[in-house]
């Protein structure tokens, strides 16, 4: 990991009508870092990610991803990032292999190169037997691995993973995370949201979002110490509870 | 870019080929529609009941009348054997109550002119409400008169036929129906497929995954459109094949010209489909819009009612309907062998319409939401 900052956001805000989904969010992520994005349902995590990926126009604020401006250069950003959305979004009626070849071509890769990468990825994610089945029939753990394969096929510098392990059983989650570690080792930056505190422990740094704002940001160790909690789980629950009672 | 484009087309075809409903919509619907609507129109034109107005009452005219009655084509109806002249409005009554479908009128000077070697014209009146029978009856008569003229004079036909239809000749004819059905199908299927395909991707979330790739919105739309244009043309070929092979509708003009102009027409309907996908949020909404716009297009295209018979304000509305132009083009090419020059106004109208609606929808289709 080096000190190069690849995601930088300042005062990012998104309003839907009168409702403010993301409120003055500022953060930065270094290259090779696994950055955990935590928060209760509806906190605004997905909305932030969608703005960073060039899918949603911010209401105000600035940001740079991979050196490109999120307001003016979304198409450049798209070449540099991989995105795995919260909802499974591969073509359900196509097989894993067909999905991979399609997205490979969408990123402008040739068939031969795609073939090599599909081989390597199916090795790494043990996907081989599942590659030629329609993706809708796959068990969720395999589906998520397939989605990860699709979003890394073009070797993106930054990966945005929106709840990649939601609903996946613990054994699968562990292998999934070991793959994420490998990718980070190879220099990829990973921006990941999760609801599982054990996964948050794996992150280099985490931020906690609440009602559109970032209320904590630091390494898991720092945060636990600061709040004098037994573990991350307790800290998170306490923090959110305190906020809720403050609001009430 | 080309890689992405061809991958998009391949992807669309894979998806269509695995979607049973889609396949049914594309391949079964045209055949079923044609058979149902085609048979709703009376095709049984073997026997046409024929009235005879023989004002000449000579041996010569008698022979012509006998020749007409001899074949399997006509059932003899009333004949004016007496010198008394039955007025022609009597014929209108007989058409009205269905007791006659056609009448032949032989002028007083028929035999004299023929013996003098002069040209002579006989009259043919047909009930236009069944234009299909009328046309075929006219064809039979022309053949019989030709043969008769050869036998009698040895000259190439000195007998001309002047034909007239009572009532509107453009209704209920299978010849007129089939091009209408084909144009309607093409409109419905392309608008529906395009709008639903885009909205479905949005619903399923796959559109978001696509939007995050570097594929430009334009290429994305082109990939979809190319696929549905190919499917639409395939659909047209199937429907026309059924029309020609099964119903024996004429195909006088150039198939290539028809294909080229169908592509031009599809730019409008595919553009409309895309446009609908930008203003709807569910597949049902898209389907409703596609359905109603097709009905509207059909009603104002001259499919059922000739445009010239519509009230003036309605006629103005028809100019907004791309199908109207394509209907003229289809009928022109199929039945009259019309060429580019004959169809120029319709071609220009379609080109203008297509480029406007197409650009509008490309502009509206954004990769990033507000
Ligand atoms: N397009 C939209 N229009 C209006 N409101 C929206 C829109 N997208 C999101 N929201 C609202 O913004 C808030 C934040 O949503 P977001 O999906 O970012 O939360 P999240 O942190 O990802 O939640 P989850 O953990 O459930 O995925 C929610 O209240 C949501 O209803
Ligand atoms: Mg979310």
Coordinates of C-alpha atoms and ligand atoms in Angstrom, one line a residue:
Chain A
X1 CA 0.0 0.0 0.0
X2 CA 1.3 3.5 -0.8
X3 CA 0.0 6.9 0.1
X4 CA -1.5 7.8 -3.2
X5 CA -5.1 8.9 -2.8
X6 CA -7.4 7.4 -5.4
X7 CA -10.8 8.3 -4.0
X8 CA -11.3 11.8 -2.6
X9 CA -14.6 13.3 -1.7
X10 CA -15.5 16.7 -0.2
X11 CA -18.9 17.8 1.1
X12 CA -20.7 15.4 -1.2
X13 CA -24.4 15.9 -0.9
X14 CA -27.4 14.3 -2.6
X15 CA -30.9 15.5 -2.2
X16 CA -34.0 13.7 -3.6
X17 CA -36.6 16.4 -3.6
X18 CA -36.6 17.7 0.0
X19 CA -35.0 14.6 1.4
X20 CA -31.3 14.7 1.9
X21 CA -30.0 11.1 1.4
X22 CA -26.3 12.1 1.6
X23 CA -25.2 15.1 3.7
X24 CA -21.8 16.7 3.4
X25 CA -19.8 13.5 3.1
X26 CA -16.0 13.9 3.0
X27 CA -13.5 11.0 2.9
X28 CA -10.4 9.8 1.1
X29 CA -9.2 6.3 0.2
X30 CA -5.6 5.4 -0.5
X31 CA -4.4 3.0 -3.2
X32 CA -4.5 -0.6 -2.2
X33 CA -6.6 0.0 0.8
X34 CA -9.7 -2.0 1.7
X35 CA -12.1 0.7 2.9
X36 CA -15.2 -0.5 4.7
X37 CA -18.4 1.5 4.4
X38 CA -20.8 0.8 7.3
X39 CA -24.2 2.1 8.2
X40 CA -27.7 1.0 9.0
X41 CA -30.3 0.5 6.3
X42 CA -31.0 3.7 4.4
X43 CA -28.0 5.5 5.8
X44 CA -27.0 6.5 2.2
X45 CA -24.1 4.1 1.4
X46 CA -25.5 3.0 -2.0
X47 CA -26.2 6.6 -2.9
X48 CA -22.6 7.6 -2.2
X49 CA -21.3 4.7 -4.3
X50 CA -23.6 5.5 -7.2
X51 CA -22.3 9.1 -7.2
X52 CA -18.7 7.9 -7.1
X53 CA -19.3 5.5 -10.0
X54 CA -20.8 8.2 -12.3
X55 CA -24.3 6.7 -12.1
X56 CA -25.9 9.6 -10.2
X57 CA -25.3 13.3 -10.3
X58 CA -24.4 14.8 -6.9
X59 CA -26.5 17.8 -5.7
X60 CA -23.4 19.5 -4.5
X61 CA -19.8 18.8 -3.4
X62 CA -16.7 17.6 -5.2
X63 CA -15.0 14.4 -5.7
X64 CA -12.2 12.6 -7.6
X65 CA -12.0 9.0 -8.4
X66 CA -8.9 7.5 -10.0
X67 CA -7.8 11.1 -10.6
X68 CA -10.9 12.1 -12.5
X69 CA -13.6 14.5 -11.5
X70 CA -16.9 12.8 -10.6
X71 CA -18.9 15.8 -11.9
X72 CA -17.3 16.2 -15.3
X73 CA -15.5 13.0 -16.2
X74 CA -17.8 10.1 -15.3
X75 CA -16.9 8.2 -18.5
X76 CA -13.2 8.3 -17.7
X77 CA -13.9 7.0 -14.2
X78 CA -15.9 4.1 -15.6
X79 CA -12.8 2.7 -17.4
X80 CA -10.9 2.7 -14.1
X81 CA -13.4 1.1 -11.8
X82 CA -15.3 -2.1 -11.3
X83 CA -18.8 -2.0 -9.7
X84 CA -20.8 -4.7 -8.1
X85 CA -24.2 -3.4 -7.2
X86 CA -26.2 -4.4 -4.2
X87 CA -28.8 -6.1 -6.3
X88 CA -27.6 -9.0 -8.4
X89 CA -27.5 -7.5 -11.8
X90 CA -26.0 -10.0 -14.2
X91 CA -28.2 -11.3 -17.0
X92 CA -30.2 -14.1 -15.3
X93 CA -31.0 -15.9 -18.6
X94 CA -27.4 -16.1 -19.7
X95 CA -24.7 -18.4 -18.4
X96 CA -21.8 -17.1 -16.3
X97 CA -19.5 -17.5 -19.2
X98 CA -21.8 -15.5 -21.5
X99 CA -22.1 -12.8 -19.0
X100 CA -18.3 -12.6 -18.6
X101 CA -17.7 -12.5 -22.4
X102 CA -20.4 -9.9 -22.8
X103 CA -19.0 -7.6 -20.1
X104 CA -15.4 -8.2 -21.3
X105 CA -16.4 -7.0 -24.7
X106 CA -18.3 -4.1 -23.1
X107 CA -14.9 -2.9 -21.7
X108 CA -13.4 -3.4 -25.1
X109 CA -11.4 -6.5 -24.4
X110 CA -10.7 -9.0 -27.2
X111 CA -12.1 -12.6 -27.1
X112 CA -8.7 -14.1 -26.6
X113 CA -7.8 -11.9 -23.7
X114 CA -11.2 -12.5 -22.1
X115 CA -10.7 -16.2 -22.5
X116 CA -7.5 -16.1 -20.6
X117 CA -8.9 -13.9 -17.8
X118 CA -12.0 -16.0 -17.5
X119 CA -9.7 -19.1 -17.0
X120 CA -7.7 -17.3 -14.4
X121 CA -10.7 -15.9 -12.6
X122 CA -12.6 -19.2 -12.5
X123 CA -9.5 -20.8 -11.1
X124 CA -9.2 -18.2 -8.4
X125 CA -12.9 -18.2 -7.5
X126 CA -13.4 -22.0 -8.1
X127 CA -16.1 -21.1 -10.6
X128 CA -15.3 -23.6 -13.3
X129 CA -18.3 -26.0 -12.8
X130 CA -20.7 -23.1 -12.6
X131 CA -19.6 -21.2 -15.6
X132 CA -22.0 -22.8 -18.1
X133 CA -25.2 -22.7 -16.1
X134 CA -27.8 -19.9 -16.4
X135 CA -26.8 -17.4 -13.7
X136 CA -30.3 -17.2 -12.3
X137 CA -30.2 -20.8 -11.0
X138 CA -26.9 -20.4 -9.1
X139 CA -26.9 -20.5 -5.3
X140 CA -26.3 -17.0 -4.0
X141 CA -22.7 -17.6 -2.9
X142 CA -21.7 -18.6 -6.4
X143 CA -23.8 -15.8 -7.9
X144 CA -21.9 -13.2 -5.9
X145 CA -18.5 -14.8 -6.9
X146 CA -19.6 -14.6 -10.5
X147 CA -20.6 -11.0 -10.1
X148 CA -17.2 -10.3 -8.6
X149 CA -15.5 -12.0 -11.5
X150 CA -17.5 -9.8 -13.9
X151 CA -16.6 -6.6 -12.1
X152 CA -12.8 -7.5 -12.0
X153 CA -12.5 -8.8 -15.5
X154 CA -11.1 -5.6 -16.9
X155 CA -8.6 -5.3 -14.1
X156 CA -10.0 -2.1 -12.5
X157 CA -7.8 0.0 -10.3
X158 CA -10.7 0.6 -7.9
X159 CA -13.5 -1.8 -7.0
X160 CA -16.8 -0.6 -5.6
X161 CA -18.6 -3.5 -3.9
X162 CA -22.0 -2.7 -2.5
X163 CA -22.9 -5.4 0.0
X164 CA -21.2 -8.2 -1.9
X165 CA -21.8 -10.7 0.8
X166 CA -25.4 -9.9 1.8
X167 CA -27.2 -13.2 2.5
X168 CA -24.2 -15.3 1.9
X169 CA -23.2 -18.0 4.4
X170 CA -20.1 -17.6 6.6
X171 CA -17.9 -20.1 4.8
X172 CA -18.5 -18.4 1.5
X173 CA -17.9 -15.0 3.0
X174 CA -14.5 -16.0 4.3
X175 CA -13.3 -17.2 0.9
X176 CA -14.8 -14.1 -0.7
X177 CA -12.8 -11.9 1.6
X178 CA -9.6 -13.8 1.1
X179 CA -10.1 -13.1 -2.6
X180 CA -10.5 -9.4 -1.8
X181 CA -7.3 -9.5 0.2
X182 CA -5.5 -11.0 -2.8
X183 CA -6.9 -8.3 -5.1
X184 CA -5.7 -5.6 -2.6
X185 CA -2.3 -7.2 -2.5
X186 CA -2.1 -6.9 -6.2
X187 CA -2.7 -3.1 -5.9
X188 CA -6.5 -2.8 -6.3
X189 CA -8.3 -0.4 -4.0
X190 CA -11.5 -1.8 -2.6
X191 CA -14.4 0.3 -1.4
X192 CA -16.9 -2.1 0.2
X193 CA -20.1 -1.8 2.1
X194 CA -21.2 -4.5 4.6
X195 CA -23.6 -5.1 7.4
X196 CA -21.3 -7.8 9.0
X197 CA -19.1 -6.6 11.8
X198 CA -16.7 -9.5 11.4
X199 CA -16.1 -8.3 7.9
X200 CA -15.5 -4.8 9.1
X201 CA -12.6 -6.1 11.1
X202 CA -11.0 -7.2 7.9
X203 CA -11.0 -3.6 6.6
X204 CA -8.0 -1.3 6.7
X205 CA -10.2 1.6 7.7
X206 CA -13.9 1.9 8.1
X207 CA -16.4 4.8 8.1
X208 CA -19.8 4.7 9.7
X209 CA -22.7 6.5 8.1
X210 CA -25.9 7.5 9.8
X211 CA -28.7 9.4 8.1
X212 CA -26.6 10.6 5.3
X213 CA -23.6 11.7 7.4
X214 CA -20.3 10.1 8.2
X215 CA -20.2 9.9 12.0
X216 CA -17.0 7.9 12.5
X217 CA -14.0 7.2 10.4
X218 CA -10.8 5.3 11.3
X219 CA -9.2 1.9 11.7
X220 CA -11.3 -0.7 13.4
X221 CA -8.8 -0.7 16.3
X222 CA -8.9 3.0 16.8
X223 CA -12.6 3.2 16.8
X224 CA -13.0 0.4 19.3
X225 CA -10.5 2.0 21.6
X226 CA -12.0 5.5 21.3
X227 CA -15.4 4.3 22.3
X228 CA -14.1 1.9 24.9
X229 CA -16.1 -0.9 23.5
X230 CA -15.4 -4.6 23.8
X231 CA -15.5 -5.1 20.0
X232 CA -16.7 -3.4 16.8
X233 CA -20.1 -4.9 17.0
X234 CA -20.8 -3.4 20.4
X235 CA -19.3 -0.1 19.4
X236 CA -21.5 0.1 16.3
X237 CA -24.7 -0.8 18.1
X238 CA -24.0 1.7 20.9
X239 CA -23.1 4.4 18.5
X240 CA -26.3 4.1 16.4
X241 CA -28.4 3.8 19.6
X242 CA -26.9 7.0 21.0
X243 CA -27.6 8.8 17.8
X244 CA -31.2 7.6 17.6
X245 CA -31.8 8.7 21.2
X246 CA -30.2 12.1 20.6
X247 CA -32.6 12.6 17.7
X248 CA -35.6 11.6 19.7
Chain B
X1 CA -16.7 0.4 -29.7
X2 CA -17.4 -2.1 -32.4
X3 CA -16.6 -4.9 -30.0
X4 CA -19.1 -3.6 -27.5
X5 CA -21.6 -3.0 -30.3
X6 CA -21.5 -6.6 -31.6
X7 CA -21.4 -8.0 -28.1
X8 CA -24.6 -6.1 -27.4
X9 CA -26.3 -7.5 -30.4
X10 CA -25.2 -11.0 -29.6
X11 CA -26.4 -10.6 -26.1
X12 CA -29.9 -9.4 -27.2
X13 CA -30.2 -12.4 -29.5
X14 CA -29.2 -14.8 -26.8
X15 CA -31.8 -13.3 -24.5
X16 CA -34.6 -13.3 -27.1
X17 CA -33.9 -16.9 -28.1
X18 CA -34.3 -17.9 -24.5
X19 CA -37.5 -16.0 -23.9
X20 CA -40.5 -18.1 -24.9
X21 CA -43.0 -15.3 -24.7
X22 CA -40.7 -13.1 -26.9
X23 CA -40.3 -15.9 -29.5
X24 CA -44.1 -16.4 -29.5
X25 CA -44.6 -12.7 -29.9
X26 CA -42.2 -12.5 -32.8
X27 CA -42.8 -15.6 -34.8
X28 CA -46.3 -16.9 -34.0
X29 CA -48.2 -13.7 -33.8
X30 CA -47.8 -12.6 -37.4
X31 CA -49.0 -16.0 -38.7
X32 CA -52.0 -16.2 -36.4
X33 CA -53.0 -12.6 -36.9
X34 CA -52.8 -13.0 -40.7
X35 CA -54.8 -16.2 -40.7
X36 CA -57.5 -14.8 -38.4
X37 CA -57.8 -11.4 -40.1
X38 CA -57.3 -12.8 -43.5
X39 CA -60.1 -15.3 -43.2
X40 CA -62.4 -12.7 -41.6
X41 CA -62.3 -11.2 -45.0
X42 CA -64.4 -13.2 -47.5
X43 CA -62.0 -14.9 -49.8
X44 CA -64.5 -17.1 -51.6
X45 CA -64.7 -15.3 -54.9
X46 CA -65.2 -18.3 -57.2
X47 CA -68.8 -17.5 -58.1
X48 CA -69.9 -14.0 -58.7
X49 CA -73.5 -13.3 -59.5
X50 CA -73.6 -11.3 -62.7
X51 CA -76.4 -9.2 -64.1
X52 CA -76.4 -8.5 -67.8
X53 CA -77.6 -5.3 -69.5
X54 CA -77.5 -6.2 -73.1
X55 CA -78.6 -3.1 -75.1
X56 CA -77.4 -4.5 -78.4
X57 CA -79.3 -7.8 -78.3
X58 CA -77.6 -9.2 -81.3
X59 CA -76.1 -12.5 -82.1
X60 CA -72.7 -11.1 -81.4
X61 CA -73.5 -9.7 -78.0
X62 CA -75.4 -12.9 -77.2
X63 CA -72.2 -14.9 -77.8
X64 CA -70.2 -12.7 -75.5
X65 CA -72.8 -13.1 -72.7
X66 CA -72.8 -16.8 -73.2
X67 CA -69.0 -17.0 -73.1
X68 CA -69.1 -15.2 -69.8
X69 CA -71.7 -17.4 -68.3
X70 CA -70.0 -20.6 -69.6
X71 CA -67.2 -20.7 -67.1
X72 CA -67.3 -21.4 -63.5
X73 CA -66.8 -17.8 -62.6
X74 CA -70.2 -16.3 -62.8
X75 CA -73.7 -17.2 -61.7
X76 CA -76.2 -15.6 -64.1
X77 CA -78.4 -13.1 -62.5
X78 CA -81.1 -10.9 -64.1
X79 CA -80.9 -10.3 -67.8
X80 CA -82.5 -7.5 -69.7
X81 CA -83.8 -9.6 -72.6
X82 CA -86.6 -7.2 -73.4
X83 CA -86.1 -4.0 -75.2
X84 CA -87.2 -2.1 -72.1
X85 CA -84.3 -0.4 -70.5
X86 CA -83.9 -1.1 -66.8
X87 CA -82.4 1.9 -65.2
X88 CA -79.0 1.6 -63.6
X89 CA -80.2 2.6 -60.1
X90 CA -82.0 -0.7 -60.1
X91 CA -78.5 -2.2 -60.1
X92 CA -77.6 -0.3 -56.9
X93 CA -80.6 -1.9 -55.2
X94 CA -79.4 -5.3 -56.3
X95 CA -75.9 -4.6 -55.0
X96 CA -77.4 -3.4 -51.8
X97 CA -79.5 -6.5 -51.1
X98 CA -76.7 -8.8 -52.3
X99 CA -78.6 -10.3 -55.2
X100 CA -75.9 -9.2 -57.7
X101 CA -72.2 -8.4 -57.4
X102 CA -71.4 -7.4 -60.8
X103 CA -73.1 -6.3 -64.0
X104 CA -71.9 -6.2 -67.6
X105 CA -73.3 -3.5 -69.9
X106 CA -73.1 -3.9 -73.6
X107 CA -73.8 -0.8 -75.7
X108 CA -76.4 -0.6 -78.5
X109 CA -73.9 -0.3 -81.2
X110 CA -71.7 -3.2 -80.1
X111 CA -72.1 -5.5 -83.1
X112 CA -72.1 -2.8 -85.7
X113 CA -68.9 -1.3 -84.5
X114 CA -67.3 -4.7 -84.3
X115 CA -68.2 -5.6 -87.8
X116 CA -66.9 -2.3 -89.0
X117 CA -63.7 -3.1 -87.3
X118 CA -64.0 -0.2 -84.9
X119 CA -63.1 -0.2 -81.2
X120 CA -65.9 -0.7 -78.8
X121 CA -66.1 -0.4 -75.1
X122 CA -68.2 -2.5 -72.7
X123 CA -69.1 -1.4 -69.2
X124 CA -68.5 -3.3 -66.1
X125 CA -70.1 -2.3 -62.7
X126 CA -69.0 -4.0 -59.5
X127 CA -70.0 -3.9 -55.9
X128 CA -67.1 -2.2 -54.3
X129 CA -67.9 -3.3 -50.7
X130 CA -66.4 -6.6 -51.6
X131 CA -63.5 -5.2 -53.6
X132 CA -61.7 -8.5 -53.6
X133 CA -64.4 -10.2 -55.5
X134 CA -64.8 -7.2 -57.7
X135 CA -61.2 -7.2 -58.7
X136 CA -61.1 -10.9 -59.4
X137 CA -64.4 -10.6 -61.4
X138 CA -62.8 -7.9 -63.4
X139 CA -59.9 -10.1 -64.1
X140 CA -62.1 -13.0 -65.3
X141 CA -64.0 -10.7 -67.5
X142 CA -60.9 -9.3 -69.1
X143 CA -59.7 -12.8 -69.9
X144 CA -63.0 -13.8 -71.4
X145 CA -63.4 -10.7 -73.5
X146 CA -59.9 -11.1 -74.8
X147 CA -60.5 -14.6 -75.9
X148 CA -63.8 -13.6 -77.5
X149 CA -62.2 -10.7 -79.3
X150 CA -59.5 -12.9 -80.8
X151 CA -62.0 -15.5 -81.9
X152 CA -64.2 -13.0 -83.6
X153 CA -61.9 -10.5 -85.2
X154 CA -58.5 -12.1 -85.0
X155 CA -57.3 -8.8 -83.9
X156 CA -55.8 -7.9 -80.7
X157 CA -58.6 -6.7 -78.4
X158 CA -60.7 -4.1 -80.1
X159 CA -63.0 -4.5 -77.2
X160 CA -62.2 -2.3 -74.2
X161 CA -63.6 -2.5 -70.8
X162 CA -64.5 0.4 -68.7
X163 CA -65.0 -0.6 -65.1
X164 CA -66.5 1.2 -62.2
X165 CA -67.0 0.3 -58.6
X166 CA -70.1 1.3 -56.7
X167 CA -69.2 2.2 -53.1
X168 CA -65.8 2.4 -51.7
X169 CA -63.4 0.0 -53.4
X170 CA -60.8 0.1 -50.7
X171 CA -62.6 -1.7 -47.9
X172 CA -62.5 -5.3 -46.8
X173 CA -60.2 -6.5 -49.5
X174 CA -57.6 -9.1 -48.4
X175 CA -55.3 -7.3 -50.7
X176 CA -55.7 -4.2 -48.7
X177 CA -55.9 -6.0 -45.4
X178 CA -52.6 -7.9 -45.6
X179 CA -50.3 -4.9 -46.1
X180 CA -52.2 -3.3 -43.3
X181 CA -51.8 -6.2 -41.0
X182 CA -48.1 -6.5 -41.8
X183 CA -47.5 -2.8 -41.1
X184 CA -49.5 -3.0 -37.9
X185 CA -47.5 -6.0 -36.7
X186 CA -44.2 -4.4 -37.5
X187 CA -45.2 -1.3 -35.6
X188 CA -46.5 -3.1 -32.6
X189 CA -43.6 -5.5 -32.3
X190 CA -40.8 -3.0 -32.7
X191 CA -42.3 -0.4 -30.4
X192 CA -43.1 -3.0 -27.8
X193 CA -39.8 -5.0 -27.9
X194 CA -37.7 -1.8 -27.8
X195 CA -39.5 -0.1 -24.9
X196 CA -40.0 -3.2 -22.9
X197 CA -36.4 -4.4 -23.4
X198 CA -34.9 -1.2 -22.0
X199 CA -37.4 -0.9 -19.2
X200 CA -36.9 -4.5 -18.2
X201 CA -33.2 -4.0 -17.9
X202 CA -33.9 -1.0 -15.7
X203 CA -36.3 -3.1 -13.5
X204 CA -33.9 -6.0 -13.2
X205 CA -31.0 -3.7 -12.4
X206 CA -28.9 -4.9 -15.3
X207 CA -29.1 -1.5 -16.9
X208 CA -27.1 -0.1 -14.0
X209 CA -24.3 -2.6 -14.5
X210 CA -24.3 -1.6 -18.2
X211 CA -24.2 2.1 -17.4
X212 CA -21.1 1.6 -15.3
X213 CA -19.2 0.2 -18.4
X214 CA -17.6 2.7 -20.8
X215 CA -20.2 1.8 -23.5
X216 CA -21.7 5.1 -24.6
X217 CA -25.5 5.6 -24.4
X218 CA -25.6 5.9 -28.2
X219 CA -23.9 2.5 -28.8
X220 CA -26.1 0.9 -26.2
X221 CA -29.2 2.1 -27.9
X222 CA -27.8 1.2 -31.3
X223 CA -27.2 -2.4 -30.1
X224 CA -30.7 -2.8 -29.0
X225 CA -32.2 -1.1 -32.0
X226 CA -30.2 -3.2 -34.5
X227 CA -31.4 -6.4 -32.9
X228 CA -35.0 -5.3 -32.9
X229 CA -34.7 -4.0 -36.5
X230 CA -33.5 -7.4 -37.6
X231 CA -36.3 -9.1 -35.8
X232 CA -38.8 -6.7 -37.2
X233 CA -37.7 -7.3 -40.7
X234 CA -37.7 -11.0 -40.1
X235 CA -41.3 -10.6 -38.9
X236 CA -42.2 -8.7 -42.0
X237 CA -40.7 -11.3 -44.3
X238 CA -42.7 -14.1 -42.5
X239 CA -45.9 -12.1 -42.6
X240 CA -45.5 -11.2 -46.3
X241 CA -44.6 -14.8 -47.2
X242 CA -47.9 -16.0 -45.6
X243 CA -49.7 -13.2 -47.4
X244 CA -48.2 -14.1 -50.8
X245 CA -48.1 -17.9 -50.5
X246 CA -51.3 -18.5 -48.6
X247 CA -53.6 -15.7 -49.7
X248 CA -52.1 -15.1 -53.0
X249 CA -51.8 -11.3 -52.6
X250 CA -49.8 -9.7 -55.4
X251 CA -46.2 -8.6 -55.0
X252 CA -45.7 -6.5 -58.1
X253 CA -42.9 -4.1 -57.0
X254 CA -39.3 -4.5 -55.8
X255 CA -38.8 -6.5 -52.6
X256 CA -35.5 -4.8 -52.1
X257 CA -37.1 -1.4 -52.2
X258 CA -39.7 -2.5 -49.7
X259 CA -37.0 -3.9 -47.4
X260 CA -35.1 -0.6 -47.6
X261 CA -38.1 1.5 -46.9
X262 CA -39.1 -0.8 -44.1
X263 CA -35.8 -0.1 -42.5
X264 CA -36.5 3.6 -42.8
X265 CA -39.9 3.1 -41.3
X266 CA -38.4 1.1 -38.4
X267 CA -36.2 4.1 -37.4
X268 CA -39.4 5.8 -36.4
X269 CA -41.0 3.0 -34.5
X270 CA -37.8 2.0 -32.8
X271 CA -37.2 5.6 -31.9
X272 CA -40.7 5.7 -30.4
X273 CA -40.0 2.6 -28.4
X274 CA -36.8 4.1 -27.0
X275 CA -38.7 7.3 -26.3
X276 CA -41.4 5.4 -24.4
X277 CA -38.7 3.6 -22.4
X278 CA -37.4 7.0 -21.2
X279 CA -40.8 8.0 -19.9
X280 CA -42.0 4.8 -18.3
X281 CA -40.8 2.9 -15.2
X282 CA -42.3 -0.5 -15.5
X283 CA -42.7 -3.1 -18.3
X284 CA -46.5 -2.9 -17.9
X285 CA -46.5 0.9 -18.6
X286 CA -44.2 0.4 -21.5
X287 CA -46.5 -2.3 -22.9
X288 CA -49.6 -0.1 -22.5
X289 CA -48.0 2.8 -24.3
X290 CA -46.8 0.5 -27.0
X291 CA -50.2 -1.0 -27.4
X292 CA -52.2 2.2 -27.4
X293 CA -49.8 4.0 -29.8
X294 CA -50.1 1.0 -32.1
X295 CA -53.9 1.1 -32.0
X296 CA -53.8 4.9 -32.7
X297 CA -51.3 4.3 -35.5
X298 CA -53.5 1.6 -37.0
X299 CA -56.7 3.7 -36.9
X300 CA -55.1 6.7 -38.5
X301 CA -53.1 4.9 -41.1
X302 CA -55.8 4.2 -43.6
X303 CA -55.8 0.5 -42.7
X304 CA -59.6 0.3 -42.2
X305 CA -60.9 3.6 -43.4
X306 CA -59.3 5.3 -46.4
X307 CA -57.8 8.6 -45.2
X308 CA -59.7 10.5 -47.9
X309 CA -63.0 9.4 -46.2
X310 CA -62.0 10.8 -42.8
X311 CA -63.1 14.1 -41.6
X312 CA -60.7 16.9 -42.4
X313 CA -59.3 17.4 -38.8
X314 CA -58.7 13.6 -38.6
X315 CA -56.8 13.8 -41.9
X316 CA -54.5 16.3 -40.4
X317 CA -53.8 14.0 -37.5
X318 CA -52.8 11.2 -39.8
X319 CA -49.8 13.2 -40.9
X320 CA -48.4 12.6 -37.4
X321 CA -48.5 8.9 -37.9
X322 CA -45.5 7.2 -39.5
X323 CA -47.5 4.1 -40.3
X324 CA -49.7 6.2 -42.6
X325 CA -46.7 6.7 -44.9
X326 CA -45.5 3.2 -44.7
X327 CA -49.0 1.9 -45.5
X328 CA -49.0 3.9 -48.7
X329 CA -45.5 2.6 -49.5
X330 CA -46.5 -1.0 -48.8
X331 CA -49.6 -0.9 -50.9
X332 CA -47.9 1.0 -53.6
X333 CA -45.0 -1.5 -53.9
X334 CA -47.0 -4.6 -53.4
X335 CA -50.0 -3.9 -55.7
X336 CA -48.9 -1.2 -58.1
X337 CA -45.2 -1.8 -58.4
X338 CA -44.5 1.8 -57.3
X339 CA -40.9 3.0 -57.4
X340 CA -38.9 5.6 -55.4
X341 CA -40.2 8.5 -57.5
X342 CA -43.9 7.6 -56.9
X343 CA -43.3 7.3 -53.2
X344 CA -41.1 10.3 -52.8
X345 CA -43.4 12.3 -50.5
X346 CA -43.9 9.4 -48.2
X347 CA -40.2 8.5 -48.1
X348 CA -39.3 12.1 -47.2
X349 CA -42.0 12.3 -44.5
X350 CA -40.7 9.1 -43.0
X351 CA -37.1 10.2 -43.1
X352 CA -37.9 13.5 -41.3
X353 CA -40.1 11.8 -38.8
X354 CA -37.6 9.1 -38.1
X355 CA -34.6 11.5 -37.6
X356 CA -36.6 13.7 -35.3
X357 CA -38.0 11.1 -33.0
X358 CA -34.7 9.1 -33.0
X359 CA -32.6 12.1 -32.0
X360 CA -35.0 13.1 -29.4
X361 CA -34.9 9.7 -27.7
X362 CA -31.1 9.5 -27.9
X363 CA -30.9 12.9 -26.2
X364 CA -33.3 11.9 -23.5
X365 CA -31.6 8.6 -22.8
X366 CA -28.9 9.6 -20.3
X367 CA -26.3 7.4 -18.8
X368 CA -26.4 9.2 -15.5
X369 CA -29.5 10.0 -13.5
X370 CA -30.2 13.4 -11.9
Ligands
LIG1 N1 -33.7 7.6 -6.4 C1 -34.1 7.9 -5.2 N2 -35.1 8.7 -5.0 C2 -35.5 9.0 -3.7 N3 -35.0 8.5 -2.6 C3 -34.0 7.7 -2.7 C4 -33.4 7.3 -4.0 N4 -32.4 6.5 -3.8 C5 -32.3 6.4 -2.5 N5 -33.2 7.1 -1.8 C6 -33.3 7.2 -0.4 O1 -32.1 7.6 0.2 C7 -31.8 6.9 1.4 C8 -30.5 6.3 1.3 O2 -30.6 5.2 0.5 P1 -29.3 4.2 0.2 O3 -29.8 3.2 -0.7 O4 -28.2 5.0 -0.2 O5 -29.1 3.6 1.6 P2 -28.1 2.4 2.0 O6 -27.2 2.9 3.1 O7 -27.4 1.8 0.8 O8 -29.1 1.4 2.6 P3 -29.1 -0.3 2.6 O9 -28.2 -0.7 3.7 O10 -30.5 -0.6 2.8 O11 -28.6 -0.6 1.2 C9 -33.0 6.0 1.6 O12 -33.9 6.5 2.5 C10 -33.6 5.8 0.3 O13 -35.0 5.6 0.4
LIG2 MG1 -27.4 0.1 -0.1

